[in-house]
mmCIF file of C-alpha atoms in Angstrom:
data_model
loop_
_atom_site.group_PDB
_atom_site.id
_atom_site.type_symbol
_atom_site.label_atom_id
_atom_site.label_comp_id
_atom_site.label_asym_id
_atom_site.label_seq_id
_atom_site.Cartn_x
_atom_site.Cartn_y
_atom_site.Cartn_z
ATOM 1 C CA MET A 1 -19.471 -1.275 3.351
ATOM 2 C CA SER A 2 -22.873 -3.541 2.578
ATOM 3 C CA PRO A 3 -25.785 -3.889 5.230
ATOM 4 C CA ASN A 4 -24.520 -7.429 5.986
ATOM 5 C CA SER A 5 -21.183 -6.419 6.691
ATOM 6 C CA LEU A 6 -21.776 -3.381 8.884
ATOM 7 C CA ILE A 7 -23.378 -5.514 10.718
ATOM 8 C CA ALA A 8 -20.907 -8.287 11.082
ATOM 9 C CA ALA A 9 -18.729 -5.227 12.154
ATOM 10 C CA ALA A 10 -21.089 -4.177 14.596
ATOM 11 C CA GLY A 11 -20.600 -8.134 15.482
ATOM 12 C CA VAL A 12 -16.560 -7.661 15.380
ATOM 13 C CA ALA A 13 -17.282 -4.322 18.245
ATOM 14 C CA ALA A 14 -19.190 -5.789 20.776
ATOM 15 C CA ALA A 15 -16.623 -8.948 20.618
ATOM 16 C CA GLY A 16 -13.645 -5.786 21.009
ATOM 17 C CA VAL A 17 -15.688 -4.434 23.915
ATOM 18 C CA LEU A 18 -15.082 -7.339 25.792
ATOM 19 C CA ALA A 19 -11.415 -7.506 25.267
ATOM 20 C CA VAL A 20 -11.321 -4.842 27.153
ATOM 21 C CA LEU A 21 -11.829 -6.743 29.900
ATOM 22 C CA ARG A 22 -8.981 -8.266 29.754
ATOM 23 C CA LYS A 23 -5.707 -7.824 31.103
ATOM 24 C CA ARG A 24 -3.532 -6.005 28.850
ATOM 25 C CA THR A 25 0.233 -6.601 29.919
ATOM 26 C CA ILE A 26 3.250 -4.348 28.523
ATOM 27 C CA GLU A 27 5.063 -6.908 26.075
ATOM 28 C CA ASP A 28 1.361 -7.029 24.251
ATOM 29 C CA SER A 29 2.456 -3.454 23.168
ATOM 30 C CA GLU A 30 6.197 -2.696 22.554
ATOM 31 C CA VAL A 31 6.898 -2.732 19.690
ATOM 32 C CA CYS A 32 10.277 -4.710 18.261
ATOM 33 C CA LEU A 33 12.800 -2.964 16.282
ATOM 34 C CA LEU A 34 15.142 -5.676 14.551
ATOM 35 C CA HIS A 35 17.793 -4.505 12.196
ATOM 36 C CA ALA A 36 21.423 -5.477 11.600
ATOM 37 C CA PRO A 37 24.227 -5.800 13.712
ATOM 38 C CA GLN A 38 24.974 -2.180 11.268
ATOM 39 C CA THR A 39 22.263 -0.133 9.650
ATOM 40 C CA ALA A 40 22.499 1.206 6.408
ATOM 41 C CA MET A 41 24.888 4.372 6.398
ATOM 42 C CA LEU A 42 22.456 7.411 5.055
ATOM 43 C CA ALA A 43 24.430 10.121 2.725
ATOM 44 C CA ASP A 44 25.421 12.837 5.660
ATOM 45 C CA GLY A 45 27.759 10.026 7.158
ATOM 46 C CA ALA A 46 24.361 9.122 9.825
ATOM 47 C CA GLU A 47 23.923 5.112 10.705
ATOM 48 C CA LEU A 48 19.740 4.584 9.596
ATOM 49 C CA LEU A 49 19.111 3.823 12.846
ATOM 50 C CA SER A 50 20.589 6.851 14.934
ATOM 51 C CA VAL A 51 18.697 9.132 12.517
ATOM 52 C CA ILE A 52 15.167 6.459 13.678
ATOM 53 C CA ASP A 53 16.393 7.134 17.375
ATOM 54 C CA ALA A 54 16.947 10.793 17.299
ATOM 55 C CA GLU A 55 13.487 10.856 15.231
ATOM 56 C CA CYS A 56 11.016 8.117 15.794
ATOM 57 C CA PRO A 57 11.122 7.880 19.922
ATOM 58 C CA SER A 58 7.136 5.378 19.066
ATOM 59 C CA LEU A 59 9.849 2.598 16.877
ATOM 60 C CA ALA A 60 13.014 3.304 19.808
ATOM 61 C CA GLY A 61 13.284 3.009 23.399
ATOM 62 C CA SER A 62 11.974 1.574 25.936
ATOM 63 C CA ALA A 63 10.127 3.871 27.177
ATOM 64 C CA THR A 64 8.686 5.304 24.180
ATOM 65 C CA ALA A 65 8.206 2.846 21.881
ATOM 66 C CA ARG A 66 5.461 0.458 22.066
ATOM 67 C CA PHE A 67 1.771 0.928 21.008
ATOM 68 C CA VAL A 68 -1.598 1.672 23.714
ATOM 69 C CA PRO A 69 -4.434 1.210 21.475
ATOM 70 C CA SER A 70 -7.347 3.389 22.901
ATOM 71 C CA MET A 71 -9.657 1.653 25.257
ATOM 72 C CA ALA A 72 -12.582 2.361 22.351
ATOM 73 C CA LEU A 73 -10.680 0.447 19.938
ATOM 74 C CA PRO A 74 -8.547 -2.402 21.911
ATOM 75 C CA SER A 75 -7.857 -4.961 19.015
ATOM 76 C CA ALA A 76 -6.659 -4.974 15.717
ATOM 77 C CA ASP A 77 -10.634 -5.563 13.887
ATOM 78 C CA LEU A 78 -11.723 -2.665 16.001
ATOM 79 C CA GLN A 79 -8.956 -0.928 14.830
ATOM 80 C CA THR A 80 -9.136 -2.213 11.275
ATOM 81 C CA CYS A 81 -12.659 -1.536 11.201
ATOM 82 C CA PHE A 82 -13.159 2.159 12.050
ATOM 83 C CA SER A 83 -10.371 2.848 9.453
ATOM 84 C CA ALA A 84 -12.872 1.494 6.769
ATOM 85 C CA VAL A 85 -15.799 2.709 7.729
ATOM 86 C CA ARG A 86 -13.858 6.351 8.575
ATOM 87 C CA GLU A 87 -12.940 5.845 4.701
ATOM 88 C CA ARG A 88 -16.290 4.623 3.036
ATOM 89 C CA PHE A 89 -18.248 7.772 5.179
ATOM 90 C CA GLY A 90 -16.361 10.083 6.812
ATOM 91 C CA ARG A 91 -13.684 10.937 3.719
ATOM 92 C CA LEU A 92 -12.141 13.706 4.156
ATOM 93 C CA ALA A 93 -10.338 16.566 1.987
ATOM 94 C CA LEU A 94 -7.017 17.330 4.449
ATOM 95 C CA VAL A 95 -4.665 18.603 1.251
ATOM 96 C CA GLU A 96 -4.867 20.149 -1.729
ATOM 97 C CA TYR A 97 -3.750 18.591 -5.261
ATOM 98 C CA GLU A 98 -2.595 19.259 -8.487
ATOM 99 C CA ARG A 99 -3.022 15.858 -11.120
ATOM 100 C CA GLU A 100 -0.449 15.349 -14.050
ATOM 101 C CA LEU A 101 -1.413 12.407 -16.320
ATOM 102 C CA ILE A 102 2.171 10.621 -17.865
ATOM 103 C CA THR A 103 1.221 8.140 -20.914
ATOM 104 C CA THR A 104 3.519 4.755 -20.686
ATOM 105 C CA LYS A 105 5.161 3.744 -22.881
ATOM 106 C CA ASP A 106 2.788 0.715 -23.985
ATOM 107 C CA GLY A 107 0.068 3.711 -23.701
ATOM 108 C CA GLY A 108 -1.784 3.549 -19.923
ATOM 109 C CA THR A 109 -2.097 6.330 -18.204
ATOM 110 C CA ILE A 110 -0.371 7.100 -14.339
ATOM 111 C CA GLY A 111 -1.820 9.729 -12.061
ATOM 112 C CA LEU A 112 0.223 11.961 -10.594
ATOM 113 C CA ASP A 113 -0.843 13.908 -7.349
ATOM 114 C CA TRP A 114 1.149 16.978 -6.872
ATOM 115 C CA SER A 115 0.820 18.318 -3.287
ATOM 116 C CA PRO A 116 1.615 21.252 -2.910
ATOM 117 C CA PRO A 117 -0.018 21.667 -5.829
ATOM 118 C CA LEU A 118 3.025 22.229 -9.488
ATOM 119 C CA ALA A 119 1.083 25.417 -8.838
ATOM 120 C CA GLN A 120 1.690 26.673 -5.840
ATOM 121 C CA MET A 121 5.787 25.984 -5.754
ATOM 122 C CA PRO A 122 8.497 26.687 -8.168
ATOM 123 C CA ALA A 123 11.389 24.323 -8.906
ATOM 124 C CA ASP A 124 13.695 23.421 -6.224
ATOM 125 C CA GLU A 125 15.921 21.145 -4.881
ATOM 126 C CA ARG A 126 13.435 20.119 -1.923
ATOM 127 C CA PRO A 127 13.529 16.596 -0.834
ATOM 128 C CA ILE A 128 10.092 14.869 -2.838
ATOM 129 C CA VAL A 129 8.502 11.811 -1.205
ATOM 130 C CA LEU A 130 6.350 9.407 -3.454
ATOM 131 C CA LEU A 131 2.916 7.817 -2.057
ATOM 132 C CA SER A 132 1.897 4.229 -3.238
ATOM 133 C CA PRO A 133 -1.272 3.348 -1.517
ATOM 134 C CA GLY A 134 -2.717 -0.229 -1.536
ATOM 135 C CA LEU A 135 -4.953 -2.560 -3.151
ATOM 136 C CA SER A 136 -6.837 -0.348 -6.077
ATOM 137 C CA GLY A 137 -6.359 2.858 -3.215
ATOM 138 C CA GLY A 138 -5.710 6.322 -3.772
ATOM 139 C CA SER A 139 -4.403 9.320 -3.146
ATOM 140 C CA GLN A 140 -8.047 10.638 -1.348
ATOM 141 C CA GLU A 141 -7.698 7.520 1.115
ATOM 142 C CA THR A 142 -6.926 9.124 4.265
ATOM 143 C CA TYR A 143 -3.871 7.284 5.716
ATOM 144 C CA VAL A 144 -2.216 8.663 2.326
ATOM 145 C CA GLN A 145 -3.772 12.327 3.186
ATOM 146 C CA THR A 146 -3.051 12.392 6.657
ATOM 147 C CA THR A 147 0.820 11.546 5.629
ATOM 148 C CA VAL A 148 0.718 13.953 2.833
ATOM 149 C CA LYS A 149 -0.284 16.912 5.410
ATOM 150 C CA ARG A 150 2.399 15.606 7.700
ATOM 151 C CA LEU A 151 4.935 16.113 5.150
ATOM 152 C CA THR A 152 4.421 18.923 3.436
ATOM 153 C CA SER A 153 4.003 21.284 6.788
ATOM 154 C CA GLU A 154 7.112 22.448 9.479
ATOM 155 C CA PRO A 155 9.675 21.373 10.006
ATOM 156 C CA TYR A 156 9.411 19.789 6.610
ATOM 157 C CA ASN A 157 8.324 21.379 3.821
ATOM 158 C CA PHE A 158 8.775 18.736 1.408
ATOM 159 C CA ARG A 159 6.899 17.620 -1.431
ATOM 160 C CA THR A 160 5.328 14.711 -1.970
ATOM 161 C CA VAL A 161 3.649 13.028 -5.062
ATOM 162 C CA VAL A 162 1.089 10.291 -4.819
ATOM 163 C CA VAL A 163 0.777 7.631 -7.795
ATOM 164 C CA ASN A 164 -1.690 6.588 -8.500
ATOM 165 C CA PHE A 165 -2.092 3.283 -10.843
ATOM 166 C CA ARG A 166 -3.824 2.736 -14.220
ATOM 167 C CA GLY A 167 -7.831 2.489 -12.961
ATOM 168 C CA CYS A 168 -7.317 3.971 -10.015
ATOM 169 C CA ALA A 169 -7.933 7.429 -7.938
ATOM 170 C CA GLY A 170 -10.652 8.426 -11.231
ATOM 171 C CA VAL A 171 -7.210 7.404 -13.524
ATOM 172 C CA LYS A 172 -8.178 6.296 -16.928
ATOM 173 C CA VAL A 173 -7.651 3.312 -18.145
ATOM 174 C CA THR A 174 -6.903 3.382 -21.449
ATOM 175 C CA THR A 175 -5.308 0.205 -22.176
ATOM 176 C CA PRO A 176 -6.871 -3.600 -22.034
ATOM 177 C CA VAL A 177 -4.750 -3.936 -18.570
ATOM 178 C CA LEU A 178 -5.084 -2.710 -14.955
ATOM 179 C CA TYR A 179 -2.633 -3.449 -12.815
ATOM 180 C CA ASN A 180 -0.680 -4.906 -10.464
ATOM 181 C CA GLY A 181 0.767 -5.444 -7.006
ATOM 182 C CA GLY A 182 4.046 -6.173 -8.766
ATOM 183 C CA LEU A 183 4.274 -3.937 -12.110
ATOM 184 C CA THR A 184 7.429 -2.341 -10.906
ATOM 185 C CA SER A 185 7.399 -1.223 -14.357
ATOM 186 C CA ASP A 186 4.663 1.271 -14.408
ATOM 187 C CA TYR A 187 5.990 2.234 -10.990
ATOM 188 C CA GLY A 188 9.928 2.961 -12.821
ATOM 189 C CA TYR A 189 8.271 4.621 -15.246
ATOM 190 C CA ALA A 190 6.393 7.403 -12.690
ATOM 191 C CA VAL A 191 10.112 7.177 -11.014
ATOM 192 C CA ASP A 192 11.681 8.308 -14.293
ATOM 193 C CA HIS A 193 8.981 11.066 -15.094
ATOM 194 C CA ILE A 194 9.460 12.783 -11.475
ATOM 195 C CA ARG A 195 13.453 12.029 -11.172
ATOM 196 C CA GLY A 196 14.030 14.261 -14.971
ATOM 197 C CA ARG A 197 11.042 16.806 -13.640
ATOM 198 C CA TYR A 198 13.136 17.199 -10.471
ATOM 199 C CA PRO A 199 16.611 16.541 -10.844
ATOM 200 C CA SER A 200 18.200 17.920 -8.625
ATOM 201 C CA SER A 201 15.850 16.588 -5.701
ATOM 202 C CA LYS A 202 16.562 13.898 -3.356
ATOM 203 C CA LEU A 203 13.286 10.869 -3.810
ATOM 204 C CA VAL A 204 12.022 8.545 -1.292
ATOM 205 C CA GLY A 205 9.150 6.429 -1.414
ATOM 206 C CA ILE A 206 6.474 5.150 0.890
ATOM 207 C CA GLY A 207 4.333 2.408 0.522
ATOM 208 C CA TYR A 208 1.408 1.048 2.167
ATOM 209 C CA SER A 209 0.116 -2.538 1.834
ATOM 210 C CA LEU A 210 0.055 -3.798 -1.690
ATOM 211 C CA GLY A 211 1.889 -0.900 -3.233
ATOM 212 C CA ALA A 212 4.595 -1.414 0.376
ATOM 213 C CA ASN A 213 5.564 -4.721 -1.705
ATOM 214 C CA LEU A 214 5.684 -2.564 -5.153
ATOM 215 C CA VAL A 215 7.984 -0.443 -4.045
ATOM 216 C CA THR A 216 10.127 -3.006 -1.799
ATOM 217 C CA LYS A 217 10.006 -5.231 -4.949
ATOM 218 C CA TYR A 218 11.392 -1.819 -7.169
ATOM 219 C CA VAL A 219 13.752 -0.758 -4.891
ATOM 220 C CA GLY A 220 15.280 -4.019 -4.899
ATOM 221 C CA GLU A 221 15.180 -5.239 -8.203
ATOM 222 C CA GLN A 222 17.170 -2.190 -8.703
ATOM 223 C CA GLY A 223 19.824 -2.907 -6.087
ATOM 224 C CA GLU A 224 23.066 -0.166 -6.747
ATOM 225 C CA GLY A 225 21.172 1.397 -9.160
ATOM 226 C CA CYS A 226 18.053 2.309 -7.774
ATOM 227 C CA PRO A 227 16.940 5.940 -7.981
ATOM 228 C CA LEU A 228 15.689 6.458 -4.464
ATOM 229 C CA SER A 229 17.593 7.642 -1.455
ATOM 230 C CA ALA A 230 15.098 5.608 0.306
ATOM 231 C CA ALA A 231 12.264 3.986 0.662
ATOM 232 C CA ILE A 232 9.962 2.728 3.710
ATOM 233 C CA SER A 233 7.150 -0.009 3.530
ATOM 234 C CA VAL A 234 3.627 -0.139 5.875
ATOM 235 C CA CYS A 235 1.879 -3.117 6.519
ATOM 236 C CA ASN A 236 3.770 -5.273 4.033
ATOM 237 C CA PRO A 237 2.124 -8.056 2.918
ATOM 238 C CA TYR A 238 5.921 -9.853 1.711
ATOM 239 C CA ASP A 239 4.651 -13.366 0.723
ATOM 240 C CA LEU A 240 1.053 -12.553 -1.406
ATOM 241 C CA ALA A 241 0.508 -16.008 -1.424
ATOM 242 C CA ALA A 242 0.525 -16.491 2.436
ATOM 243 C CA SER A 243 -1.092 -13.133 2.831
ATOM 244 C CA SER A 244 -4.071 -14.808 0.432
ATOM 245 C CA ASP A 245 -4.061 -17.974 2.234
ATOM 246 C CA ALA A 246 -4.921 -15.967 5.203
ATOM 247 C CA LEU A 247 -7.534 -14.960 3.740
ATOM 248 C CA GLU A 248 -9.286 -17.840 3.045
ATOM 249 C CA VAL A 249 -9.074 -19.389 6.491
ATOM 250 C CA PRO A 250 -13.481 -19.491 6.524
ATOM 251 C CA THR A 251 -13.392 -17.574 9.717
ATOM 252 C CA PHE A 252 -16.072 -15.155 9.924
ATOM 253 C CA ARG A 253 -14.011 -11.980 9.977
ATOM 254 C CA ASN A 254 -12.510 -13.186 6.693
ATOM 255 C CA ARG A 255 -16.314 -14.266 5.261
ATOM 256 C CA ARG A 256 -17.975 -11.026 6.339
ATOM 257 C CA ILE A 257 -15.874 -8.240 6.772
ATOM 258 C CA TYR A 258 -11.937 -8.155 5.250
ATOM 259 C CA THR A 259 -13.127 -10.649 1.952
ATOM 260 C CA PRO A 260 -16.038 -8.593 0.624
ATOM 261 C CA ALA A 261 -14.862 -5.246 1.731
ATOM 262 C CA MET A 262 -11.549 -5.729 0.069
ATOM 263 C CA LEU A 263 -12.448 -7.259 -2.766
ATOM 264 C CA LEU A 264 -15.841 -4.782 -3.379
ATOM 265 C CA GLY A 265 -12.657 -2.091 -4.443
ATOM 266 C CA LEU A 266 -11.586 -4.271 -7.004
ATOM 267 C CA MET A 267 -14.867 -5.399 -8.723
ATOM 268 C CA LYS A 268 -15.606 -1.823 -8.512
ATOM 269 C CA LEU A 269 -11.549 -0.855 -10.361
ATOM 270 C CA TYR A 270 -13.001 -4.150 -12.783
ATOM 271 C CA ARG A 271 -16.376 -3.015 -13.257
ATOM 272 C CA ARG A 272 -15.472 0.377 -14.196
ATOM 273 C CA HIS A 273 -13.144 -0.505 -17.356
ATOM 274 C CA HIS A 274 -14.933 -3.958 -17.936
ATOM 275 C CA LYS A 275 -15.638 -2.493 -21.713
ATOM 276 C CA ILE A 276 -11.488 -1.157 -22.682
ATOM 277 C CA ILE A 277 -9.919 -4.502 -20.787
ATOM 278 C CA GLU A 278 -12.300 -6.424 -23.233
ATOM 279 C CA THR A 279 -11.066 -5.060 -26.363
ATOM 280 C CA GLY A 280 -7.320 -6.791 -25.792
ATOM 281 C CA PRO A 281 -6.477 -9.981 -27.299
ATOM 282 C CA VAL A 282 -7.034 -12.172 -23.254
ATOM 283 C CA GLU A 283 -10.422 -13.303 -23.706
ATOM 284 C CA LEU A 284 -11.617 -13.533 -20.123
ATOM 285 C CA ASP A 285 -14.392 -15.900 -18.539
ATOM 286 C CA VAL A 286 -17.240 -13.301 -17.976
ATOM 287 C CA GLU A 287 -20.176 -15.824 -16.294
ATOM 288 C CA ALA A 288 -17.255 -16.661 -13.371
ATOM 289 C CA ILE A 289 -16.191 -13.336 -13.233
ATOM 290 C CA SER A 290 -19.373 -12.781 -12.359
ATOM 291 C CA LYS A 291 -19.763 -15.211 -9.198
ATOM 292 C CA ILE A 292 -16.211 -13.969 -7.769
ATOM 293 C CA LYS A 293 -16.504 -14.744 -4.119
ATOM 294 C CA SER A 294 -12.468 -13.767 -2.789
ATOM 295 C CA ILE A 295 -9.274 -12.665 -3.421
ATOM 296 C CA ARG A 296 -7.826 -15.424 -4.698
ATOM 297 C CA GLN A 297 -10.370 -16.102 -7.509
ATOM 298 C CA PHE A 298 -10.172 -12.558 -8.956
ATOM 299 C CA ASP A 299 -6.102 -12.639 -8.982
ATOM 300 C CA ASN A 300 -6.910 -16.279 -11.175
ATOM 301 C CA LEU A 301 -9.391 -15.131 -13.342
ATOM 302 C CA ILE A 302 -8.159 -11.940 -13.734
ATOM 303 C CA THR A 303 -4.779 -10.306 -12.806
ATOM 304 C CA ALA A 304 -3.097 -13.791 -13.848
ATOM 305 C CA LYS A 305 -4.785 -13.672 -17.083
ATOM 306 C CA LEU A 306 -4.443 -10.211 -18.267
ATOM 307 C CA PHE A 307 -0.757 -10.231 -17.082
ATOM 308 C CA GLY A 308 -0.094 -13.593 -18.715
ATOM 309 C CA TYR A 309 0.607 -15.774 -15.703
ATOM 310 C CA GLN A 310 -0.485 -19.520 -15.187
ATOM 311 C CA ASP A 311 -3.137 -18.425 -12.591
ATOM 312 C CA GLY A 312 -2.860 -16.422 -9.027
ATOM 313 C CA THR A 313 -0.280 -18.399 -7.462
ATOM 314 C CA ASP A 314 1.569 -18.036 -9.973
ATOM 315 C CA TYR A 315 1.926 -13.993 -9.828
ATOM 316 C CA TYR A 316 1.809 -14.203 -6.324
ATOM 317 C CA ARG A 317 4.926 -16.471 -6.305
ATOM 318 C CA LYS A 318 6.892 -14.152 -8.641
ATOM 319 C CA ASN A 319 6.031 -11.071 -7.407
ATOM 320 C CA SER A 320 6.132 -11.144 -3.739
ATOM 321 C CA CYS A 321 8.445 -9.052 -2.285
ATOM 322 C CA ALA A 322 10.417 -11.109 0.355
ATOM 323 C CA GLN A 323 12.109 -12.461 -2.282
ATOM 324 C CA PHE A 324 13.893 -9.519 -3.732
ATOM 325 C CA MET A 325 14.539 -7.686 -0.292
ATOM 326 C CA PRO A 326 18.431 -9.219 0.162
ATOM 327 C CA ALA A 327 18.904 -6.643 -3.381
ATOM 328 C CA ILE A 328 17.645 -3.546 -1.997
ATOM 329 C CA ARG A 329 20.799 -1.282 -0.870
ATOM 330 C CA VAL A 330 19.153 1.962 -0.220
ATOM 331 C CA PRO A 331 18.505 2.982 3.484
ATOM 332 C CA PHE A 332 14.884 0.714 3.930
ATOM 333 C CA LEU A 333 12.811 1.150 6.586
ATOM 334 C CA ALA A 334 9.401 -1.590 6.569
ATOM 335 C CA ILE A 335 6.748 -1.396 9.187
ATOM 336 C CA SER A 336 4.384 -3.839 10.351
ATOM 337 C CA ALA A 337 1.838 -5.098 12.905
ATOM 338 C CA MET A 338 2.312 -8.082 14.971
ATOM 339 C CA ASP A 339 -1.798 -8.438 14.937
ATOM 340 C CA ASP A 340 -2.569 -7.220 11.028
ATOM 341 C CA PRO A 341 -5.825 -9.271 9.800
ATOM 342 C CA VAL A 342 -4.230 -9.335 6.535
ATOM 343 C CA CYS A 343 -0.727 -10.034 6.950
ATOM 344 C CA PRO A 344 -0.306 -12.430 9.450
ATOM 345 C CA GLU A 345 3.241 -11.767 11.777
ATOM 346 C CA SER A 346 3.955 -15.713 10.416
ATOM 347 C CA ILE A 347 4.766 -13.767 7.511
ATOM 348 C CA ILE A 348 7.462 -10.690 8.108
ATOM 349 C CA PRO A 349 10.776 -12.099 6.891
ATOM 350 C CA ARG A 350 12.413 -11.012 9.974
ATOM 351 C CA GLU A 351 15.882 -12.866 8.722
#
């Protein structure tokens, strides 16, 4: 994060301190659980809602299903900025991984980070959780490591694997393309590889942010034949165009905090691998790329060009996961924050 971004974050923090003074009602922190009259039936005959009631009290039950933020971080902006600063300056090593590199049919490389390491855990039938990080993220993210640590510990003792896409988390780019939020062919290739390695294990997919869009799109595309036994979406943008529009609103926090922070990771990804990308058949406007100031410009000039879309809007329209959700046929849980600064409450597909 640049000095200007830190100063901007400090300004938001000051505003957040004032927010502590406002009266907080019970309604502000209640969790809203939306579901069909009868939720999905699991393999053991239990209903998904009954499992959530029993195992996730923070999501179900009027007495426990509520979020009360720390007095030090009372607002969504403060919570988001704190997480970003922690990632930038206080990155932790909470778990041990073993990396496996797999090569896709077109020569691309995907990095699978296994925890516990493969050498430490003999093959068996225990469930495997596949984690897909957010925009330009990877297995090193604190939110990913925290989840991995919990799932690989008592009482679960699951096997986990983080799917790091092309160019992310130190994975080399070996073809003239990167990845995008709808590239389910790469995700499906990873799923098939994992299923081939452990054919008797149930697979569960978890996606965060842009990774949530991808996982949700995948299970919708697969329908009845989905190889995942269940899927979880966390902070899903659902509608990529609407999420991009929200970031385009010229507010202080968008211009000074969110867009610069998110764009930084994307531009680093491109600059790190631009030489091999430029060997491909697609001619990119290098001068225009050097002046990119927003996520939409990045998708117009790079993502859309590399993957054959007309522009960023065409990419968003064809890859937003909400349109694929009616075809989902596996137990599915989506968790979203009503005050998510990047994914507005209005775009959550409640229907």
